[in-house]
């Protein structure tokens, strides 16, 4: 038996106790819904953290699907392995320790779904990096896209968040105006952008 629900509950308690950010409930439901709808064969996750969203996607994806997940923090990689190994999904999940901006270049093949939930200030860079790894119809899901409601705010953000907010604004502007994507912004919790790649190659600058 899988015990996914038991592991998920344990992870939620762990994340709450140690203040580790994981995808919020309504955003998680949307993520799982899209995974089920699109039936991807290969998923790329940028930002594993402790493996919470990784397990959610794995439990929802078809049997012939695999997940490659990238995480920069070595301690979180260990935690992710700890939790994932408690499920029967571990054989379909590969966690790569490293900087996603570097790791993505080393990956072969294409992905049907990309989930971005890593350094918010790097979202435009990640979008540029994955352009050779996606095919028409690939869905790109970006979490925390509205960043504490600062991205759409009329007043400027606090100084320490200005770079993050500006780059998230760049990301949102690009995926909502470019012919390369058909995008919906969901105002759930911290915001989720769901972009379907239209097969029109996008520029180097995003």
XYZ file of C-alpha atoms in Angstrom:
206
model
C 0.000 0.000 0.000
C 1.162 3.472 -0.870
C 0.577 5.405 2.399
C 0.811 8.662 0.421
C -1.821 10.385 2.570
C 0.015 9.428 5.748
C 3.318 10.726 4.377
C 1.686 13.939 3.128
C 0.197 14.585 6.571
C 3.584 13.991 8.174
C 5.205 16.412 5.733
C 2.632 19.101 6.415
C 3.323 18.871 10.140
C 7.076 18.913 9.545
C 6.873 21.936 7.237
C 4.692 23.818 9.698
C 6.937 23.046 12.665
C 10.179 23.983 10.883
C 8.723 26.844 8.825
C 9.521 25.245 5.476
C 7.427 26.690 2.637
C 5.332 24.141 0.748
C 2.622 24.668 -1.839
C -0.590 25.916 -0.238
C -3.776 23.778 -0.202
C -5.804 25.377 -3.021
C -2.753 25.790 -5.219
C -1.895 22.139 -4.552
C -5.387 21.088 -5.651
C -4.936 23.050 -8.888
C -1.539 21.442 -9.489
C -2.925 17.938 -8.975
C -5.911 18.715 -11.209
C -3.678 19.842 -14.067
C -1.421 16.798 -13.716
C -4.475 14.538 -13.964
C -5.892 16.485 -16.923
C -2.698 16.586 -18.967
C -1.450 13.034 -18.229
C 2.233 13.980 -18.710
C 4.929 11.420 -19.435
C 7.784 13.545 -18.124
C 7.576 16.226 -15.436
C 10.312 18.702 -14.548
C 10.087 20.246 -11.099
C 12.295 23.237 -10.345
C 12.504 23.416 -6.559
C 12.001 20.139 -4.689
C 12.189 21.506 -1.136
C 11.215 18.500 1.013
C 9.380 16.736 -1.810
C 5.807 17.689 -0.880
C 4.611 18.806 -4.308
C 6.760 16.081 -5.859
C 4.764 13.383 -4.086
C 1.457 15.090 -4.856
C 2.271 15.109 -8.564
C 3.598 11.552 -8.516
C 0.409 10.264 -6.923
C -1.666 11.991 -9.628
C 0.419 11.210 -12.709
C 0.036 8.234 -15.073
C 1.979 5.060 -14.378
C 4.331 5.657 -17.313
C 5.304 9.144 -16.105
C 8.530 10.155 -14.367
C 9.528 13.265 -12.416
C 12.927 14.932 -12.474
C 13.148 17.388 -9.596
C 15.968 19.864 -8.952
C 16.904 21.232 -5.527
C 19.788 23.508 -4.540
C 19.721 22.882 -0.767
C 21.538 19.641 0.145
C 19.724 19.207 3.461
C 16.353 19.486 1.753
C 17.445 16.923 -0.819
C 18.056 14.485 2.048
C 14.656 15.269 3.558
C 12.939 14.846 0.199
C 14.539 11.424 -0.236
C 13.465 10.506 3.306
C 9.816 11.277 2.622
C 9.659 10.052 -0.984
C 11.202 6.720 -0.027
C 8.251 6.105 2.278
C 5.930 5.955 -0.739
C 5.743 3.560 -3.663
C 6.499 6.464 -6.024
C 10.251 6.646 -5.370
C 11.226 4.615 -8.432
C 9.581 7.194 -10.678
C 11.215 10.235 -9.082
C 14.767 11.476 -9.642
C 16.066 14.287 -7.468
C 19.077 16.200 -8.728
C 21.075 18.304 -6.281
C 22.315 21.537 -7.866
C 21.515 24.955 -9.260
C 18.553 24.573 -11.614
C 19.983 27.161 -13.992
C 22.961 24.846 -14.528
C 21.234 21.477 -14.214
C 18.541 22.203 -16.807
C 21.200 22.547 -19.498
C 22.361 18.981 -18.810
C 18.913 17.390 -19.124
C 18.022 15.467 -22.255
C 14.629 15.151 -23.914
C 11.445 17.141 -23.514
C 8.962 17.633 -20.698
C 5.171 17.719 -20.887
C 4.793 19.603 -17.610
C 7.116 21.960 -15.751
C 6.445 23.075 -12.185
C 8.441 26.102 -11.013
C 8.613 26.715 -7.271
C 12.153 27.831 -6.518
C 14.011 31.157 -6.192
C 11.395 33.721 -7.210
C 13.945 36.161 -8.587
C 15.099 33.488 -11.051
C 11.748 32.751 -12.697
C 12.576 34.599 -15.951
C 15.903 32.755 -16.138
C 14.200 29.395 -15.606
C 11.690 30.206 -18.342
C 14.524 30.943 -20.726
C 16.448 27.824 -19.716
C 13.580 25.409 -20.361
C 12.709 26.679 -23.834
C 14.648 23.878 -25.532
C 13.080 21.316 -23.178
C 9.413 21.921 -23.962
C 7.131 21.006 -26.853
C 3.803 22.403 -28.087
C 1.237 21.739 -25.385
C 3.718 21.634 -22.513
C 2.167 23.268 -19.456
C 4.332 25.442 -17.214
C 2.997 26.047 -13.701
C 4.657 28.775 -11.639
C 3.771 29.032 -7.935
C 3.874 32.153 -5.718
C 3.661 34.284 -8.830
C 1.922 37.186 -7.065
C 4.386 37.128 -4.135
C 2.418 38.306 -1.109
C 0.231 40.469 -3.381
C 3.221 42.699 -4.134
C 3.378 41.898 -7.858
C 0.045 43.572 -8.603
C 0.270 46.223 -5.868
C 0.100 49.915 -6.767
C 2.652 50.924 -4.149
C 6.331 49.917 -4.475
C 7.456 46.859 -2.491
C 9.885 47.060 0.430
C 13.449 47.562 -0.769
C 14.558 44.023 0.107
C 11.887 42.563 -2.198
C 12.211 44.927 -5.159
C 14.343 42.666 -7.333
C 12.132 39.634 -6.698
C 8.952 41.579 -7.423
C 10.385 43.158 -10.565
C 11.444 39.799 -11.974
C 8.129 38.178 -11.153
C 6.430 41.092 -12.896
C 8.659 40.427 -15.908
C 7.674 36.766 -15.870
C 3.940 37.510 -15.631
C 4.134 40.181 -18.316
C 5.933 37.862 -20.698
C 3.776 34.761 -20.342
C 0.559 36.793 -20.542
C 1.508 38.834 -23.625
C 3.770 36.539 -25.656
C 2.346 34.533 -28.550
C 4.416 31.636 -27.215
C 2.014 31.029 -24.325
C -1.631 30.868 -23.388
C -1.651 31.818 -19.729
C -4.135 32.024 -16.886
C -3.224 33.676 -13.580
C -5.058 32.067 -10.686
C -5.502 34.300 -7.660
C -5.242 31.425 -5.230
C -3.294 32.085 -2.063
C 0.076 33.453 -3.302
C -0.868 33.182 -6.975
C -0.323 30.523 -9.650
C 0.458 31.090 -13.334
C -0.525 28.276 -15.698
C 0.983 28.669 -19.175
C 0.487 26.359 -22.150
C 3.296 26.505 -24.681
C 1.938 27.253 -28.148
C 4.962 26.086 -30.113
C 6.108 29.590 -31.039
C 9.782 29.914 -30.099
C 10.316 32.731 -27.630
C 13.196 35.149 -27.450
C 16.371 34.829 -25.420
C 15.331 37.764 -23.273
C 12.397 37.032 -20.990
